[in-house]
XYZ file of C-alpha atoms in Angstrom:
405
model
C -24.329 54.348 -54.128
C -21.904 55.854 -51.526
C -23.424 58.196 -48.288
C -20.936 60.770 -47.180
C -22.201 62.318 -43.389
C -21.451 64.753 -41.094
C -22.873 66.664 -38.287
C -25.561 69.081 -39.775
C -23.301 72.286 -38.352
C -19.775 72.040 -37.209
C -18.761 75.306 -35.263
C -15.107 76.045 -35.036
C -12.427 78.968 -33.684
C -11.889 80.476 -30.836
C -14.957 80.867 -28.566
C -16.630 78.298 -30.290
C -17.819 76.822 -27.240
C -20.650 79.797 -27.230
C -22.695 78.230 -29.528
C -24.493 76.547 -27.080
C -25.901 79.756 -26.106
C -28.285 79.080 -28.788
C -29.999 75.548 -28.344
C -33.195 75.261 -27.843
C -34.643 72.314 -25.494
C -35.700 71.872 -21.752
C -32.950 69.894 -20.121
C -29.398 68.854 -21.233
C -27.369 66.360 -20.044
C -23.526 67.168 -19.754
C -21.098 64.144 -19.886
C -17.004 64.695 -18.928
C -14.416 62.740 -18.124
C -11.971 63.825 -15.594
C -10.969 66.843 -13.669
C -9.292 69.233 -16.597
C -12.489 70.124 -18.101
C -13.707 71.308 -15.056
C -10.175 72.733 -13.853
C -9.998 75.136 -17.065
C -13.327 76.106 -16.429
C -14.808 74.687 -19.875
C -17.515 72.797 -18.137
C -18.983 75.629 -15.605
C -18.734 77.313 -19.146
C -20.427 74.710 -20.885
C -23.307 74.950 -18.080
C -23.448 78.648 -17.868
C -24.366 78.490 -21.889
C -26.965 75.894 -21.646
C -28.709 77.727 -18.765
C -28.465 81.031 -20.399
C -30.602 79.258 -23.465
C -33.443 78.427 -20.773
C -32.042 74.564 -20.409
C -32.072 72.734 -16.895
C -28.567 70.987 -16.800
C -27.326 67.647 -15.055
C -23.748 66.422 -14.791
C -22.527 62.946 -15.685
C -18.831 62.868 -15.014
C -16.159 60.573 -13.999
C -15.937 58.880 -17.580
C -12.763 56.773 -17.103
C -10.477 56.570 -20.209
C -11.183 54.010 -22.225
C -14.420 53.926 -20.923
C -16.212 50.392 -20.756
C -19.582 48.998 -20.848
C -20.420 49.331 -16.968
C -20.062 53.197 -17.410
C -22.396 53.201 -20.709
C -24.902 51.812 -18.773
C -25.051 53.654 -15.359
C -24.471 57.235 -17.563
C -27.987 55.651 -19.809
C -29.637 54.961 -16.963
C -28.535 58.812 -15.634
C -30.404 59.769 -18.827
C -33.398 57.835 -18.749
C -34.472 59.030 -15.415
C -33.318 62.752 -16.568
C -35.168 62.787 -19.541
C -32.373 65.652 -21.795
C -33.366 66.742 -24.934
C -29.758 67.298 -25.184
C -26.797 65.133 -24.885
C -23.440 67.315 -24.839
C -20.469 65.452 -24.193
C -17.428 67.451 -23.263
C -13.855 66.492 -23.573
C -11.506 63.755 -25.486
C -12.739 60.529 -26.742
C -14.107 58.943 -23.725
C -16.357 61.082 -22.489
C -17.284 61.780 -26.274
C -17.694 57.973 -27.181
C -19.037 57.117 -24.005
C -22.139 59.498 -24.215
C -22.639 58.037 -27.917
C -23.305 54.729 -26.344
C -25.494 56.132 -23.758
C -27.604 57.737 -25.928
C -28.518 54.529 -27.904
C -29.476 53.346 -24.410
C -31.152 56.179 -23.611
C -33.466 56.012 -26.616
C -33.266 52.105 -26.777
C -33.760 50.786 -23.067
C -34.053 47.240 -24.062
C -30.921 47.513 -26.332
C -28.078 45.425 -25.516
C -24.496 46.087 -25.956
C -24.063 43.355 -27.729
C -26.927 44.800 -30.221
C -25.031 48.277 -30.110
C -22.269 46.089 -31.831
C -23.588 45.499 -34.798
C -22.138 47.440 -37.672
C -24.369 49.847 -39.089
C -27.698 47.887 -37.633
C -28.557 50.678 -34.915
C -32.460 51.932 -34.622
C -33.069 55.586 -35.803
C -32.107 58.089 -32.408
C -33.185 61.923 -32.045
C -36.623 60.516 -31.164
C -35.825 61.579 -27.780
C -32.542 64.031 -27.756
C -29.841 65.408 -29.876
C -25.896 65.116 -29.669
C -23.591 67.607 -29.248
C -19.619 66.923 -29.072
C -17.039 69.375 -27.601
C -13.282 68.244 -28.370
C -10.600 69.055 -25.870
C -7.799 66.868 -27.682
C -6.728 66.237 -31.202
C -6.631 63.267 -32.467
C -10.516 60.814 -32.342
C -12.072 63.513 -33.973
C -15.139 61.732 -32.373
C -17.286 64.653 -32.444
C -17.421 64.248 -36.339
C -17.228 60.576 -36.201
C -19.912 57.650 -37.306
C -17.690 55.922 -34.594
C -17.732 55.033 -30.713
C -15.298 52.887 -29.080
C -15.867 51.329 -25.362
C -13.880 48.447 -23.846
C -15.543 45.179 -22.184
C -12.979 44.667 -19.138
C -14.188 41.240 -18.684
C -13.192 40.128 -22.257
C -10.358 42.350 -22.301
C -11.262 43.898 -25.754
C -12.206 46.860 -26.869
C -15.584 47.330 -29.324
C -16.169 49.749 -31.997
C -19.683 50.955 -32.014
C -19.922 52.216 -36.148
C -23.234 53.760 -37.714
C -24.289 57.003 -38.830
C -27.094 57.258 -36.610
C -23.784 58.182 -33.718
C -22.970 60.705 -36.209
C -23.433 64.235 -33.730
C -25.905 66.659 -34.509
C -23.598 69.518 -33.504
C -19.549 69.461 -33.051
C -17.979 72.390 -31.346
C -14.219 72.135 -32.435
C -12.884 74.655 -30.152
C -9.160 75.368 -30.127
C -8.906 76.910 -26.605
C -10.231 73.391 -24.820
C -7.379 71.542 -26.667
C -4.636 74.416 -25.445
C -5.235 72.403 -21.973
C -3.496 68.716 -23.186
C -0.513 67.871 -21.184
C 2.496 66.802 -23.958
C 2.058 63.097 -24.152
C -2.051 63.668 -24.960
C -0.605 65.673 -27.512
C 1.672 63.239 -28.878
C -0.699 60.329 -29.107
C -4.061 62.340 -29.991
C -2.111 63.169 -32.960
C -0.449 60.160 -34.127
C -3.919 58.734 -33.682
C -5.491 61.313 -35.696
C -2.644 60.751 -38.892
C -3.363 57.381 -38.755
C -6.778 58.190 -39.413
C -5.846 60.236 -42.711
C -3.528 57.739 -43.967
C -6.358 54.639 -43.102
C -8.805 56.532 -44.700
C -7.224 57.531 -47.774
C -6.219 53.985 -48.755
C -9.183 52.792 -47.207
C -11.431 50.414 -50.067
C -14.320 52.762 -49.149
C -12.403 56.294 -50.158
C -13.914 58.033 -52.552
C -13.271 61.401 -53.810
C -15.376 63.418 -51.308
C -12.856 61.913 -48.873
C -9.595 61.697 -50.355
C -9.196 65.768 -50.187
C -9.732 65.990 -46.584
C -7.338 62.922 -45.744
C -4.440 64.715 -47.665
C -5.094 67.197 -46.221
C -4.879 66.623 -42.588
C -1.985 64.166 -43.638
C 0.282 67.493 -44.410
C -1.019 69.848 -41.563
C -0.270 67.101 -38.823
C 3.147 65.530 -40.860
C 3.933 69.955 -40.400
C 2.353 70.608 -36.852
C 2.460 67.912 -34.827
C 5.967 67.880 -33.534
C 5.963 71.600 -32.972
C 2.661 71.622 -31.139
C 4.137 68.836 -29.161
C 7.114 71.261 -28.255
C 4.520 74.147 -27.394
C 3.968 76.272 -30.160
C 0.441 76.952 -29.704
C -0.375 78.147 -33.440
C 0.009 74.830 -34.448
C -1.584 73.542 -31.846
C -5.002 75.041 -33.021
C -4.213 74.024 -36.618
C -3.491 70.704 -34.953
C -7.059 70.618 -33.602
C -9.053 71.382 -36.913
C -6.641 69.096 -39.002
C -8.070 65.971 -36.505
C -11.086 67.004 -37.575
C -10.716 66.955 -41.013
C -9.452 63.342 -40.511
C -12.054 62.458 -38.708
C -14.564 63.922 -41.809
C -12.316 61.837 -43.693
C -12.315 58.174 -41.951
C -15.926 58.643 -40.702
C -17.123 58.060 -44.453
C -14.114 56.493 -45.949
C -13.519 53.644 -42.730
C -10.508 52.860 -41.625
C -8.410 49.360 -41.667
C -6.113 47.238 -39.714
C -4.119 49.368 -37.719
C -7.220 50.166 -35.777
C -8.319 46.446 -35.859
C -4.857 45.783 -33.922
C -4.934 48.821 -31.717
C -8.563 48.048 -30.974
C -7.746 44.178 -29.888
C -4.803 44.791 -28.404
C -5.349 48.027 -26.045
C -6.503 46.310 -23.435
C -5.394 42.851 -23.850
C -2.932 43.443 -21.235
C -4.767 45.308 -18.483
C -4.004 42.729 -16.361
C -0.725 43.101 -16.514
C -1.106 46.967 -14.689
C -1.543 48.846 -18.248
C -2.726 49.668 -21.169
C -1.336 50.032 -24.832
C -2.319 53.249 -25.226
C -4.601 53.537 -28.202
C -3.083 56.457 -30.366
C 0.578 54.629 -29.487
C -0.781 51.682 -30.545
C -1.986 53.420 -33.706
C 1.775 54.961 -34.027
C 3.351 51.582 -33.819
C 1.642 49.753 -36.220
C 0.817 52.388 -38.862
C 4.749 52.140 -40.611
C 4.331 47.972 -40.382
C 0.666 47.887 -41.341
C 2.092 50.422 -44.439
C 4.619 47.528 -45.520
C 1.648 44.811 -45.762
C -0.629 47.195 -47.771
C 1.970 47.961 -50.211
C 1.873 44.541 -51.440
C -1.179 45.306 -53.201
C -0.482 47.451 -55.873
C -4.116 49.825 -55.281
C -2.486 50.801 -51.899
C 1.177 51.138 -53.115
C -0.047 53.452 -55.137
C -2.196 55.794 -53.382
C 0.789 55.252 -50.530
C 2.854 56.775 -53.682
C 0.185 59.690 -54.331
C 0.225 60.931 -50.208
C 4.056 60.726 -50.118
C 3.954 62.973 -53.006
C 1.653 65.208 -51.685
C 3.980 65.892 -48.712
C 7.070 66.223 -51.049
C 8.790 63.253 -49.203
C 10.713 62.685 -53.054
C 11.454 59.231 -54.758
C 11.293 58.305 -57.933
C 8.973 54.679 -57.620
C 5.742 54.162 -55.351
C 8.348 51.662 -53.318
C 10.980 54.248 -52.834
C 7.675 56.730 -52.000
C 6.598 54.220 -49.098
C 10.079 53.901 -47.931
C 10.094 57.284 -47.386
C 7.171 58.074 -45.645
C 7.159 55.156 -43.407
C 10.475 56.297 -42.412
C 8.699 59.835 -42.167
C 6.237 58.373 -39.354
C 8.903 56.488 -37.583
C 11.031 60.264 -37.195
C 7.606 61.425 -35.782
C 7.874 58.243 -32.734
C 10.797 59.374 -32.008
C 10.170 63.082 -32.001
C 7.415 62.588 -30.029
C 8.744 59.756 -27.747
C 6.926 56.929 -28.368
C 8.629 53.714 -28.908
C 8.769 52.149 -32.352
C 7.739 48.715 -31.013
C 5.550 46.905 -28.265
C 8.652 45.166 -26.937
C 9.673 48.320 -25.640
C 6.193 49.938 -24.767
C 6.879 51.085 -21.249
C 5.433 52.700 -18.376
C 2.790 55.788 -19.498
C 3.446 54.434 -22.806
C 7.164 55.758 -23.495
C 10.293 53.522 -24.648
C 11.644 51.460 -22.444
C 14.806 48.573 -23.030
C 11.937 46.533 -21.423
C 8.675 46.980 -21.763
C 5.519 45.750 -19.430
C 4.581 42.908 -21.912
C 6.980 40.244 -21.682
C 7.094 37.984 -25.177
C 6.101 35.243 -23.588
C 2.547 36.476 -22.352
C 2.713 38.240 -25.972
C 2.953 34.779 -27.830
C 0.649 33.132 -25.810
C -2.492 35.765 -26.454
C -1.241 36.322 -29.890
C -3.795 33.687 -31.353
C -6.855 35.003 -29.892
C -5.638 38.438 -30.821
C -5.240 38.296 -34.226
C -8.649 36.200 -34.311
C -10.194 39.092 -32.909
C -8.371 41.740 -34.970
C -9.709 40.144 -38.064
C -13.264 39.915 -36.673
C -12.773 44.053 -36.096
C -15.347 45.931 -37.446
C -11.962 48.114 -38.915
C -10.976 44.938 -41.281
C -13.329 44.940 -44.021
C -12.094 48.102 -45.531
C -8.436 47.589 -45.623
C -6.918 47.003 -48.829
C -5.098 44.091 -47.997
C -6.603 41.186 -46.557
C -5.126 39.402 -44.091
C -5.633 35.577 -43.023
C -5.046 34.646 -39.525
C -1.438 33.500 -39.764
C -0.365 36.450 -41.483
C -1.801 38.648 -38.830
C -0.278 36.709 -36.374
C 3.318 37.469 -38.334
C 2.263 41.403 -38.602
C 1.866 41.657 -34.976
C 4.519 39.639 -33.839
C 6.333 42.672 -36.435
C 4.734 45.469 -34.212
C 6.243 43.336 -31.382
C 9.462 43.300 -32.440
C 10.078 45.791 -34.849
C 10.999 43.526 -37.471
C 10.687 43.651 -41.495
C 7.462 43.156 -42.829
C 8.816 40.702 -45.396
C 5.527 38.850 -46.896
């Protein structure tokens, strides 16, 4: 038996963001991230609509990017003392997967993070308040997502939070808040968000409630990314409801390895003055993680069945991955990001050197791929890897080398 979930009403198009005209509750709590939301004018938006519907309305804002388990715990404790019988998170991922976290702490005060952690073993919420998510980028598609991620600084990793219980009870997918991304957002929302199709449609868990909406979004983003990233704001808006149909896709198919080694390695580096940016990351690995899958002959093929579906030609299922791997590395470059993490530079674009020198790389590398294996990601990826062989894929990603083995 297989459980396909989403939230119970997804409202989409222009003026979406109305909706919330028409909950019904006492107080809501509002969680954002940075400035833009409130630049645009979304969030006084966002607050005018909750009032209207008879709703007193607090602000948590300030969620950093990548935000971390500090933040999940002073925005819970926001809640607890608030009492909302609405959560509505407003913005990209962070603010999005942040609030998911809070809420389990929220409804949960004696839960730990490290009991948030484990895979599909959360308590039953809405015993308190209900979710709503509002995306302003796309590419997490976490407002339709079983899925939260949040990054422990201290251990320098960052945790996915996975069970359907996370799932929002409402997603606004609102074209208009995602017209606000500056270019690079763009660019790595939506490499994130076709790594998500592709994961997802070779995924072990796919099944064929999923596998439509992968392919999907797979041809709308390989077609409208690259123009959206140059400004044409009709595909920007198909953009935004194409993440979403990834995100319908991974949130009940999983995902696999390139997210286990975008995941470990994001913030493996903070010392060193940055981050791996995690949609870059995702952009990166995706064409090397492709190579190791299509040693197993499942994934070859169903590599073979999406390259088909976006008329890339070839006339075997290794020709087919040839082609579309080389497909996904004409995107990097279209969309400058670099092609490996040797040359991951500042704000995440190529550089002849980038901020992690090999040396530091090697020496983490271990502990790395030990934690990319133990990624909640890894299970459902059709190729197994042991822990020398994702030492070699990484040190790949590093290099941009041939994924030989």
């Amino acid at each position: 038996m297989r459980r396909f979930t989403l939230p119970r009403d997804i409202y989409h198009g222009k003026n979406a963001l109305e909706a919330l005209k028409n909950f019904q509750g006492k107080r809501a709590v509002i969680c954002v991230g940075g400035s833009s939301m409130k630049r645009f004018g979304f969030l006084d938006k966002a607050v005018e609509y909750l009032q209207s519907a008879g709703m007193a309305v607090k602000i948590i804002d300030g969620i950093e990017p990548d935000p971390s388990v500090e933040t999940v715990m002073k925005g819970a404790g926001v809640m607890i003392d608030f009492q909302p019988d609405w959560i509505v998170a407003i913005g990209g991922g962070s603010p999005i997967d942040a609030a998911k976290a809070m809420w389990i702490k929220y409804e949960y005060p004696e839960t730990t993070f490290e009991d948030m952690c484990k895979v599909f073993g959360l308590p039953k919420l809405r015993t308190r308040a209900r979710f709503c998510a509002v995306s302003s980028t796309s590419g997490t598609a976490t407002e339709v997502t079983a899925f939260s991620i949040i990054t422990d600084y201290a251990k320098g990793i960052k945790y996915p939070i996975a069970d359907f219980e996370i799932t929002p009870d409402v997603a606004i997918v609102d074209p208009e808040l995602a017209h606000t991304m500056p270019q690079k957002l763009v660019a790595h929302t939506g490499m994130d968000a076709i790594t998500h199709a592709v994961e997802a449609y070779v995924s072990t868990a796919n099944s064929a409630y999923t596998d439509p909406l992968a392919l999907a979004a797979t041809k709308s983003i390989s077609n409208d990314l690259v123009p959206s990233y140059n400004g044409d704001m009709e595909k920007r808006d198909a953009m935004h409801d194409a993440q979403c149909l990834a995100g319908m896709a991974f949130s009940n198919a999983l995902l696999g390895i390139v997210h286990s080694m975008a995941h470990k390695t994001g913030a493996a580096f903070a010392d060193l003055g940055a981050h791996i940016i995690h949609g870059a990351a995702n952009a990166m690995y995706l064409p090397k993680v492709i190579a190791f899958n299509a040693k197993n002959e499942t994934a070859l093929a169903r590599y073979g069945a999406i390259a088909d579906f976006l008329d890339l030609g070839g006339s075997s299922n290794e020709e087919k991955v040839k082609l579309l791997i080389a497909m996904l590395r004409k995107m990097n470059d279209a969309l400058n990001i670099p092609q490996c993490i040797k040359n991951y530079g500042a704000d995440g674009l190529p550089a002849e050197k980038g901020f992690i020198p090999e040396e530091v790389f090697r020496a983490r590398l271990h502990d790395i791929a030990v934690n990319a294996l133990g990624d909640a990601c890894t299970g459902s990826n059709p190729r197994q890897p042991s822990v020398e062989e994702m030492e070699k894929l990484l040190l790949c990603c590093y290099f941009d080398t041939e994924v030989d083995f």
